[in-house]
Each structure stands twice: as structure tokens, then as C-alpha cells.
Coordinates of N, CA and C in Angstrom, one line a residue:
M219 N -44.4 153.2 -39.4 CA -45.5 153.3 -40.4 C -45.0 154.4 -41.4
T220 N -45.4 153.4 -42.5 CA -44.5 154.8 -43.6 C -46.1 156.0 -43.7
Q221 N -45.4 157.3 -43.7 CA -46.6 158.5 -44.5 C -46.4 158.5 -45.9
A222 N -47.5 158.7 -46.7 CA -47.1 159.2 -48.5 C -47.1 160.4 -48.0
T223 N -46.3 160.7 -49.0 CA -46.5 162.1 -49.4 C -46.9 162.4 -50.4
E224 N -48.0 163.7 -50.9 CA -48.9 164.0 -51.6 C -47.9 164.5 -52.8
K225 N -48.5 164.3 -54.1 CA -48.0 164.2 -54.9 C -48.4 165.3 -55.6
A226 N -47.3 166.7 -55.6 CA -47.3 167.6 -56.0 C -47.6 168.4 -57.3
P227 N -48.5 169.2 -57.4 CA -49.3 169.2 -58.2 C -48.2 169.3 -59.9
P228 N -48.9 169.4 -61.4 CA -47.6 169.1 -62.5 C -47.9 170.8 -62.6
T229 N -46.6 171.4 -63.4 CA -46.1 172.3 -63.3 C -46.8 173.0 -64.3
L230 N -46.5 174.5 -64.8 CA -47.3 175.1 -66.2 C -47.0 174.1 -67.7
A231 N -45.1 174.1 -67.1 CA -44.7 174.3 -67.9 C -44.6 172.3 -68.3
E232 N -45.3 171.0 -67.7 CA -45.6 169.6 -67.5 C -46.6 169.8 -68.5
L233 N -47.6 170.7 -68.2 CA -49.1 171.0 -68.6 C -48.9 171.4 -69.8
E234 N -48.0 172.4 -70.1 CA -48.3 172.3 -72.0 C -47.7 171.1 -72.6
G235 N -46.8 170.6 -71.5 CA -46.3 169.2 -72.5 C -47.3 168.8 -73.0
K236 N -48.5 168.4 -72.2 CA -49.3 167.1 -72.4 C -50.3 167.4 -73.4
V237 N -50.4 168.8 -73.1 CA -50.8 169.6 -74.4 C -50.1 169.2 -75.8
Q238 N -49.2 169.4 -76.2 CA -49.0 169.3 -77.1 C -48.5 167.6 -77.9
R239 N -48.5 167.1 -76.4 CA -48.2 165.2 -76.9 C -49.9 164.9 -77.5
L240 N -50.5 165.6 -76.5 CA -51.5 165.3 -76.4 C -52.8 165.5 -78.2
D241 N -51.8 166.4 -78.5 CA -52.3 167.7 -80.1 C -51.4 166.9 -81.2
A242 N -50.7 165.7 -81.1 CA -50.3 165.4 -81.9 C -50.4 163.6 -82.0
Q243 N -51.0 163.5 -81.0 CA -52.2 162.4 -80.4 C -53.4 162.5 -81.6
A244 N -54.0 163.3 -81.0 CA -55.1 163.4 -81.5 C -55.1 162.8 -83.9
L245 N -54.1 164.3 -84.1 CA -53.7 164.5 -85.6 C -53.8 162.8 -86.0
K246 N -52.2 161.9 -84.9 CA -52.5 161.0 -86.0 C -53.7 160.2 -85.7
D247 N -54.4 159.8 -83.9 CA -55.4 158.8 -84.2 C -56.2 159.3 -85.0
G248 N -56.9 160.8 -85.6 CA -57.7 161.2 -86.3 C -58.1 161.0 -88.2
Q249 N -56.2 161.3 -88.4 CA -56.2 159.8 -89.3 C -56.5 159.1 -89.2
A250 N -56.3 157.9 -88.5 CA -56.3 156.7 -88.4 C -57.8 156.1 -88.9
A251 N -58.9 157.2 -87.8 CA -60.5 157.4 -88.1 C -60.4 157.5 -88.9
L252 N -59.7 158.2 -90.2 CA -60.8 158.0 -91.9 C -59.7 157.8 -92.0
D253 N -58.5 156.8 -92.5 CA -58.4 155.6 -92.4 C -59.0 154.8 -92.7
A254 N -59.6 154.3 -91.4 CA -60.5 153.4 -90.8 C -61.6 153.1 -91.6
G255 N -62.3 154.4 -91.9 CA -63.7 155.1 -92.7 C -63.3 155.2 -94.4
K256 N -62.4 155.5 -94.9 CA -62.4 154.7 -96.0 C -61.8 153.2 -96.8
A257 N -61.6 152.3 -95.7 CA -61.2 151.2 -95.8 C -63.1 150.2 -95.6
F258 N -64.2 151.5 -94.3 CA -64.6 150.4 -94.8 C -66.3 150.6 -95.7
A259 N -66.0 152.6 -96.4 CA -66.8 152.6 -97.4 C -66.0 151.6 -98.8
A260 N -64.9 151.5 -98.7 CA -64.1 150.7 -99.6 C -65.1 149.4 -99.8
A261 N -64.8 148.8 -98.5 CA -65.8 147.7 -98.8 C -66.7 146.9 -98.6
V262 N -67.8 148.3 -98.5 CA -68.8 147.7 -98.1 C -69.3 147.9 -99.9
K263 N -68.4 148.7 -101.0 CA -68.2 149.6 -102.0 C -68.4 148.0 -103.4
S264 N -67.6 147.8 -102.5 CA -67.1 146.6 -103.0 C -68.2 145.0 -102.1
G265 N -69.1 144.8 -101.9 CA -70.3 144.2 -101.8 C -69.3 142.9 -100.7
D266 N -68.5 143.0 -100.0 CA -68.3 141.9 -98.7 C -68.3 142.3 -98.1
V267 N -69.4 141.6 -97.9 CA -69.5 141.7 -96.5 C -69.3 140.7 -94.9
D268 N -68.8 140.2 -95.2 CA -68.1 139.4 -94.1 C -66.8 140.7 -93.7
K269 N -66.0 141.3 -95.0 CA -64.9 142.2 -94.8 C -65.4 143.5 -94.4
A270 N -66.4 144.3 -94.5 CA -67.2 145.5 -94.3 C -67.5 145.7 -92.8
V271 N -67.5 144.2 -92.4 CA -68.4 143.8 -91.0 C -67.1 143.6 -89.6
E272 N -65.9 143.4 -90.7 CA -64.5 143.8 -89.8 C -64.5 145.3 -89.6
L273 N -64.0 145.4 -90.6 CA -63.9 146.3 -90.9 C -64.1 148.4 -90.0
A274 N -65.8 147.6 -90.1 CA -66.9 148.4 -88.8 C -66.6 148.4 -88.0
D275 N -65.8 147.4 -87.4 CA -65.6 146.8 -85.8 C -64.1 147.3 -85.3
A276 N -63.2 147.7 -86.5 CA -62.0 149.0 -86.0 C -62.9 149.7 -86.6
R277 N -63.5 150.7 -87.4 CA -63.4 152.5 -87.4 C -64.4 152.8 -86.4
A278 N -65.3 151.7 -85.5 CA -66.2 152.1 -84.2 C -64.8 152.3 -83.3
K279 N -63.7 151.4 -83.6 CA -62.6 151.0 -82.4 C -61.7 152.7 -82.7
A280 N -61.5 153.3 -83.9 CA -60.8 154.0 -84.2 C -61.1 155.9 -84.4
N281 N -62.7 155.8 -84.0 CA -63.6 156.6 -83.5 C -62.9 157.1 -81.9
A282 N -63.5 155.9 -81.3 CA -63.5 155.9 -79.8 C -62.1 155.6 -79.5
T283 N -61.6 155.9 -79.9 CA -59.4 156.4 -79.6 C -59.7 157.9 -80.0
L284 N -59.9 158.8 -81.2 CA -60.0 159.5 -81.1 C -60.7 160.8 -80.7
G285 N -62.1 160.0 -79.8 CA -62.7 160.5 -79.3 C -62.6 161.2 -77.6
K286 N -61.4 160.2 -77.0 CA -61.0 159.8 -76.1 C -60.1 160.8 -76.3
T287 N -59.0 160.6 -77.3 CA -57.6 161.9 -77.0 C -57.9 163.1 -76.6
Q288 N -59.1 163.4 -77.8 CA -60.4 164.8 -77.8 C -60.7 164.9 -76.9
S289 N -61.3 163.9 -76.0 CA -61.7 164.9 -74.2 C -60.6 164.9 -73.7
Q290 N -59.1 164.0 -73.9 CA -57.7 164.3 -72.9 C -57.7 165.2 -73.5
L291 N -57.4 166.1 -74.2 CA -57.2 167.5 -74.9 C -57.7 168.6 -74.0
K292 N -59.0 168.6 -74.7 CA -59.9 169.7 -73.7 C -59.0 169.5 -72.6
T293 N -59.7 168.6 -71.5 CA -59.0 168.8 -69.9 C -58.3 169.4 -69.9
A294 N -56.6 168.9 -70.6 CA -55.5 169.4 -70.9 C -55.0 171.0 -70.6
T295 N -56.5 170.9 -72.1 CA -55.9 172.5 -72.7 C -56.7 173.7 -71.5
S296 N -57.4 172.5 -70.8 CA -58.3 174.1 -69.5 C -57.4 173.7 -68.5
A297 N -57.0 172.6 -68.2 CA -55.6 173.1 -67.4 C -55.0 173.7 -67.5
V298 N -54.7 174.1 -68.8 CA -53.6 174.9 -69.5 C -53.6 176.5 -68.8
E299 N -54.8 176.5 -69.4 CA -55.8 177.7 -68.9 C -56.1 178.5 -67.8
S300 N -56.1 176.8 -67.3 CA -56.1 178.1 -65.0 C -54.8 178.0 -65.1
A301 N -54.5 177.4 -65.4 CA -52.7 177.6 -64.3 C -51.7 178.7 -65.3
T302 N -52.9 178.8 -66.1 CA -51.9 180.0 -66.9 C -52.6 181.7 -65.8
R303 N -53.9 181.5 -65.6 CA -54.7 182.1 -64.7 C -54.3 182.9 -63.2
S304 N -54.5 180.8 -62.6 CA -53.5 181.5 -61.5 C -52.6 181.8 -61.1
Q305 N -51.2 181.7 -62.2 CA -49.9 182.3 -62.2 C -49.9 184.0 -62.7
N306 N -50.6 184.2 -63.4 CA -51.0 185.9 -63.7 C -51.6 186.5 -62.5
A307 N -52.4 185.7 -62.0 CA -53.0 186.4 -61.0 C -52.7 187.6 -60.2
G308 N -51.5 187.0 -59.4 CA -50.8 188.1 -59.1 C -50.7 188.3 -59.8
K309 N -50.0 189.4 -61.2 CA -49.1 190.1 -61.6 C -51.0 191.2 -62.2
I310 N -52.3 190.5 -62.6 CA -52.7 191.3 -62.6 C -53.0 191.7 -61.6
A311 N -53.8 191.4 -60.3 CA -53.7 192.6 -59.4 C -52.4 193.7 -58.8
D312 N -51.7 193.3 -59.0 CA -50.6 194.4 -59.7 C -50.8 195.5 -60.5
I313 N -50.9 195.6 -61.1 CA -51.6 195.9 -62.1 C -53.0 196.6 -61.9
H314 N -54.0 196.5 -61.5 CA -55.0 197.0 -60.9 C -55.2 197.8 -59.9
T315 N -53.9 197.2 -59.6 CA -54.0 198.1 -58.0 C -52.5 199.6 -58.7
A316 N -51.6 199.8 -59.6 CA -51.1 200.1 -60.0 C -52.2 202.0 -61.2
M317 N -53.6 200.9 -62.3 CA -54.3 201.9 -62.6 C -55.0 202.5 -60.7
A318 N -55.2 202.3 -60.7 CA -56.2 202.9 -59.4 C -55.7 203.6 -58.6
S319 N -54.4 204.1 -58.9 CA -53.1 204.8 -57.7 C -53.1 205.7 -59.1
D320 N -53.0 205.3 -60.3 CA -52.6 206.6 -61.3 C -53.4 207.8 -61.3
A321 N -52.1 208.7 -61.3 CA -53.5 210.5 -61.2 C -53.9 210.7 -62.2
A322 N -53.1 210.1 -63.7 CA -54.3 210.5 -64.8 C -55.6 209.7 -65.6
V323 N -55.8 208.0 -64.9 CA -57.0 207.6 -64.3 C -58.0 207.7 -63.6
N324 N -57.6 209.0 -62.3 CA -58.2 208.9 -61.1 C -58.6 210.1 -61.7
G325 N -57.9 211.1 -62.8 CA -58.1 211.7 -63.3 C -59.5 212.0 -64.1
F326 N -59.4 210.9 -65.0 CA -60.6 210.1 -65.8 C -61.6 210.1 -65.2
M327 N -61.3 209.1 -63.8 CA -62.5 208.7 -63.4 C -63.3 210.0 -62.6
D328 N -63.1 211.0 -61.9 CA -63.1 212.3 -61.3 C -64.2 212.5 -62.3
A329 N -63.1 213.0 -63.3 CA -64.9 213.7 -64.2 C -65.7 212.6 -65.0
L330 N -65.6 211.8 -65.0 CA -67.0 211.3 -65.2 C -68.1 211.2 -64.2
D331 N -67.1 210.6 -63.0 CA -68.0 209.9 -61.9 C -68.9 211.9 -61.2
K332 N -68.2 213.0 -61.9 CA -68.8 214.3 -61.5 C -70.0 214.2 -62.5
L333 N -70.3 213.6 -63.7 CA -70.9 213.3 -64.5 C -72.3 212.5 -64.5
G334 N -71.9 211.3 -63.4 CA -72.8 210.5 -62.7 C -72.6 209.1 -63.3
C335 N -71.2 209.0 -63.9 CA -71.4 207.7 -64.6 C -69.8 207.2 -63.6
K336 N -70.9 206.1 -63.0 CA -70.2 205.3 -61.6 C -68.5 204.1 -62.3
W337 N -69.0 204.0 -63.0 CA -68.1 202.9 -63.7 C -67.8 202.7 -65.1
T338 N -66.6 202.7 -65.6 CA -66.6 202.4 -66.8 C -65.7 201.2 -67.5
K339 N -66.1 200.9 -69.2 CA -65.4 199.5 -68.9 C -64.3 199.5 -70.1
I340 N -63.4 198.6 -69.8 CA -62.7 199.6 -70.6 C -62.3 198.0 -71.7
E341 N -62.2 197.9 -73.1 CA -61.9 196.5 -74.0 C -60.6 197.1 -74.8
R342 N -60.3 196.2 -74.9 CA -59.7 196.1 -76.8 C -59.7 195.8 -77.6
S343 N -59.8 196.5 -79.1 CA -61.4 195.3 -80.3 C -60.2 194.4 -80.6
E344 N -60.6 193.9 -80.5 CA -60.5 193.2 -81.5 C -60.2 193.2 -83.5
E345 N -60.9 194.1 -84.3 CA -61.1 194.2 -84.8 C -59.8 195.4 -85.5
T346 N -60.0 196.5 -84.2 CA -58.6 197.7 -85.0 C -58.0 197.9 -83.7
G347 N -58.2 196.6 -82.7 CA -55.9 196.5 -81.8 C -56.5 198.2 -80.6
K348 N -58.3 198.8 -80.9 CA -58.1 200.2 -80.5 C -58.8 199.7 -78.6
L349 N -58.6 201.4 -77.9 CA -58.6 200.0 -76.4 C -60.3 201.2 -76.8
I350 N -61.7 200.3 -76.6 CA -63.0 200.5 -76.4 C -63.2 201.2 -74.8
I351 N -63.6 202.5 -74.9 CA -64.4 203.1 -73.0 C -65.8 203.7 -72.8
N352 N -66.0 202.8 -72.5 CA -68.0 202.5 -72.2 C -68.1 203.4 -71.0
S353 N -69.4 203.9 -71.0 CA -70.1 204.2 -69.5 C -71.0 205.0 -69.7
P354 N -71.8 204.0 -68.2 CA -74.0 204.8 -69.1 C -73.8 205.9 -69.0
E355 N -74.7 206.2 -69.7 CA -75.3 208.0 -69.7 C -75.7 208.2 -68.4
T356 N -75.2 209.7 -68.3 CA -75.7 210.7 -66.6 C -77.2 210.3 -66.7
A357 N -78.0 210.6 -67.9 CA -80.0 210.8 -67.9 C -80.4 209.9 -68.8
P358 N -80.5 208.5 -68.9 CA -81.0 208.4 -69.1 C -82.5 208.5 -69.9
R359 N -82.4 207.7 -71.1 CA -84.5 208.7 -71.3 C -85.4 207.6 -71.1
K360 N -85.9 208.3 -70.5 CA -87.7 208.1 -70.0 C -87.7 207.2 -70.8
A361 N -89.2 206.5 -70.9 CA -89.9 204.7 -71.8 C -91.0 206.0 -72.3
R362 N -91.5 206.0 -74.2 CA -92.2 206.6 -74.0 C -93.8 205.4 -74.5
A363 N -94.6 206.0 -73.6 CA -95.6 205.0 -74.1 C -96.1 204.8 -75.4
S364 N -96.4 203.7 -75.4 CA -96.4 202.3 -76.8 C -97.8 202.9 -77.8
S365 N -98.0 202.9 -78.4 CA -98.4 204.0 -79.3 C -100.0 202.6 -79.7
N366 N -99.7 201.8 -79.7 CA -101.0 200.5 -79.5 C -101.2 200.3 -78.1
G367 N -100.9 200.9 -76.8 CA -101.1 200.5 -75.4 C -100.5 199.2 -75.5
G368 N -99.1 198.5 -76.0 CA -97.8 198.0 -75.3 C -98.8 196.7 -75.8
S369 N -97.6 195.7 -76.7 CA -98.0 194.4 -77.1 C -98.0 193.5 -76.2
R370 N -97.8 192.6 -76.5 CA -97.7 191.0 -76.2 C -96.3 191.2 -76.2
G371 N -95.4 190.2 -75.0 CA -94.0 189.9 -75.2 C -92.9 190.8 -75.2
T372 N -93.6 192.2 -75.4 CA -92.7 193.4 -75.3 C -92.3 192.7 -73.9
A373 N -90.6 192.9 -74.0 CA -89.4 193.0 -73.0 C -89.7 194.1 -72.0
S374 N -89.2 193.6 -70.9 CA -89.2 196.0 -70.0 C -88.0 195.3 -69.0
W375 N -87.7 196.4 -69.4 CA -85.9 197.2 -68.7 C -86.2 197.9 -67.7
E376 N -86.0 197.9 -66.2 CA -85.5 199.0 -65.8 C -84.0 199.8 -65.3
V377 N -84.3 200.8 -66.0 CA -82.7 201.0 -65.0 C -82.2 202.8 -64.6
D378 N -82.1 203.1 -63.6 CA -82.6 203.6 -62.1 C -83.7 204.6 -62.9
G379 N -84.7 202.8 -62.2 CA -86.1 203.7 -62.2 C -86.5 204.1 -63.5
Q380 N -86.2 204.5 -64.4 CA -86.9 204.0 -66.2 C -87.4 203.3 -66.4
S381 N -87.9 202.8 -66.5 CA -88.3 201.5 -67.2 C -88.7 201.9 -69.2
F382 N -88.1 200.9 -69.4 CA -87.6 201.3 -71.3 C -88.0 199.2 -71.9
T383 N -88.6 200.2 -73.4 CA -88.6 198.8 -74.0 C -87.0 198.0 -74.3
S384 N -87.0 197.3 -75.4 CA -86.3 196.6 -75.4 C -85.2 197.7 -76.6
R385 N -86.3 198.1 -77.0 CA -85.5 199.1 -78.5 C -85.1 200.4 -77.7
E386 N -85.8 201.1 -76.8 CA -85.8 202.9 -76.1 C -84.3 202.3 -75.4
L387 N -83.8 201.0 -74.5 CA -83.0 200.6 -74.0 C -81.5 200.5 -75.0
I388 N -81.7 200.2 -76.4 CA -80.4 200.3 -76.5 C -80.3 201.5 -77.5
E389 N -81.3 202.1 -77.6 CA -81.8 203.2 -78.9 C -81.0 204.2 -77.4
A390 N -81.2 204.7 -76.7 CA -80.4 205.4 -75.4 C -79.3 205.4 -75.3
H391 N -78.9 203.5 -75.3 CA -77.0 203.1 -75.0 C -77.0 202.7 -76.7
A392 N -77.3 202.9 -77.4 CA -76.6 203.1 -78.6 C -75.2 202.5 -79.5
D393 N -74.4 203.4 -78.2 CA -73.2 203.8 -78.2 C -72.3 202.1 -77.2
M394 N -73.1 201.1 -76.7 CA -72.6 199.6 -76.2 C -73.0 199.0 -76.7
L395 N -73.3 198.5 -78.4 CA -73.7 198.2 -79.4 C -72.4 197.4 -79.8
T396 N -72.3 196.7 -80.8 CA -70.9 196.4 -80.8 C -70.5 196.6 -82.7
D397 N -70.4 196.5 -82.9 CA -70.4 197.9 -84.4 C -70.9 196.8 -85.6
K398 N -71.0 195.7 -86.2 CA -72.1 194.7 -86.5 C -72.9 195.0 -86.4
V399 N -74.2 195.0 -85.1 CA -75.0 195.4 -85.0 C -74.9 196.6 -84.3
R400 N -74.4 197.6 -84.1 CA -75.1 199.1 -84.9 C -75.2 199.6 -86.3
E401 N -74.5 198.5 -86.9 CA -74.6 198.8 -88.4 C -75.9 198.8 -89.1
H402 N -76.4 197.8 -88.4 CA -77.5 196.4 -88.4 C -78.8 197.4 -88.0
F403 N -78.9 197.5 -86.8 CA -80.1 199.1 -86.1 C -79.5 199.9 -87.3
D404 N -78.8 201.1 -86.9 CA -79.1 202.4 -87.7 C -80.0 201.9 -88.9
S405 N -79.3 200.8 -89.8 CA -79.8 200.6 -91.2 C -81.6 200.2 -90.9
G406 N -82.1 200.2 -89.6 CA -83.0 199.3 -89.4 C -83.6 198.4 -90.0
N407 N -81.9 197.3 -90.7 CA -82.2 195.4 -90.5 C -82.1 195.1 -89.1
F408 N -83.4 195.0 -88.5 CA -83.5 194.3 -87.1 C -83.3 192.8 -87.0
R409 N -83.9 192.2 -88.3 CA -84.2 190.9 -88.3 C -82.7 190.7 -88.5
A410 N -81.7 191.2 -88.5 CA -80.4 190.5 -88.2 C -80.0 190.1 -86.4
F411 N -80.7 190.7 -86.1 CA -80.4 190.2 -85.1 C -81.0 190.1 -83.5
S412 N -81.3 189.8 -82.5 CA -82.4 189.7 -81.4 C -81.7 191.2 -80.5
M413 N -82.9 192.0 -80.8 CA -82.8 193.1 -80.0 C -83.2 193.0 -78.4
T414 N -83.8 191.6 -78.5 CA -84.5 191.8 -76.5 C -82.9 191.3 -76.1
R415 N -82.6 190.3 -77.3 CA -80.7 189.8 -76.7 C -79.4 190.7 -76.6
E416 N -79.6 191.4 -77.1 CA -79.1 192.7 -77.4 C -79.3 193.9 -75.8
A417 N -81.0 194.5 -75.9 CA -80.9 194.9 -74.4 C -81.0 193.8 -73.4
E418 N -81.5 192.6 -73.1 CA -80.4 192.6 -71.7 C -78.7 192.2 -71.8
R419 N -78.2 192.6 -72.7 CA -76.4 192.4 -72.3 C -76.7 193.3 -72.0
I420 N -76.9 194.4 -72.8 CA -76.5 196.4 -71.8 C -76.9 196.3 -70.7
H421 N -78.5 196.0 -70.6 CA -78.9 196.3 -69.2 C -78.6 195.4 -68.1
G422 N -77.8 194.3 -68.3 CA -76.7 193.4 -67.6 C -75.8 194.8 -67.2
L423 N -74.8 195.6 -69.0 CA -73.5 195.8 -68.2 C -73.8 197.6 -67.7
L424 N -75.3 198.0 -67.9 CA -76.1 198.7 -66.9 C -75.7 198.8 -65.0
T425 N -76.4 197.4 -65.1 CA -76.5 197.1 -63.8 C -76.4 196.5 -63.1
S426 N -74.7 196.1 -63.8 CA -73.7 194.5 -62.8 C -72.8 195.7 -61.2
G427 N -73.0 197.1 -62.3 CA -71.7 197.6 -61.3 C -69.9 197.3 -61.5
N428 N -70.0 196.3 -62.9 CA -68.7 196.5 -63.1 C -68.4 196.0 -64.4

């Protein structure tokens, strides 16, 4: 009796090679679809119905081929990203461990902890390349009573037992806005962004604990 052997999963290099091949194929298929479309348009313009019908079929096949290649490329690209994350998981865990035991990092966290900040978010600005560090405020602003008794549809957010409207939550944590939204908010251009959506994002950051 012959025992079937399980095929080993593709390596990251093999997956990357597949992406390169599919990327090149997508370019070829895209050009073929473009040419087929031009040929069909020319036949329609000439009034040759039989030729137009023939080329319509060719155009449909070219577009279908392009769509299939693009779908395969998307799947292969996702596989590369997944394999890369898996390959780097151990290295990332080691960096996290090193940061957690670093005296300087612990010193900053101890200082923030004394101010009531239980977590800190660190990210790198895509615009400047500099680190951006945010922590929740130690004493969130209390909600102000609405001057009109409250308006229909106004969102309410609760943080540490305090209730905020969307605008109040944004005002209390304006440092958590992106630079572009902060610019609109400070200038009073509230139509340029969704205040409810920004409040929802900030509320998620404040209550997620990560």
C-alpha cells in the first residue's frame, strides 16, 4: 500500500516569484484587452456588423482572461503578505520583548502610569517619518449640558464613566486627530470630515486598551 506524502507549502521566495510572473502576465493581458477593445470599436465605427460581432466575442474573452489573471495576482499577493507576516512573527515578538524589558521604555511608561495613562500608542508618521506617541488624557472633560436640550440623532460616547457628544470627545482628545482632520477642526470646517466617524475612531482607541 502506497502512502501519499503531503506536499510542502510553497516558500516565500516561490510565492514572490509567482507574484512577479502574474504581474507580468497581467500587463500582457491588459494590453491584449485594450487592443481587443480598440479593434471592436473600429469595427463598429466601420459599420461591419459581422466583424463587430466577431470582435465583441474576442473582446469579452480578453477581458475575462485579464480578470482571471488579476484575481490570481490578488490571491498570490495576499499569500506573500501572509507568509511574510508569519516569517517575521518571531522577530516582531523578540522586539516587543526587548522593548518591554528596556529600562528607558519602562521609565516612560512608569511616568505615564503615574499620570493615569494605562496605554500608549506608537506609530510613525507617513508624512514626516517621525514617531507619533499618544496616550489617553488623565481626566476626560465632563459633558456639557446641551443648550437646546439635545438634538435628534446626536451620538453619545462614554469614557471612564463620563458621557460625551461627538464634538466634546474630539475637543477633549484633539491630539488624537490626524493632521488633516485637526486642521479642518481647528478652522471650523466641519463639513470636510465626519465628526461622528472621528469620535467613533477616538472612542475605540480610548476603550480598546491597545
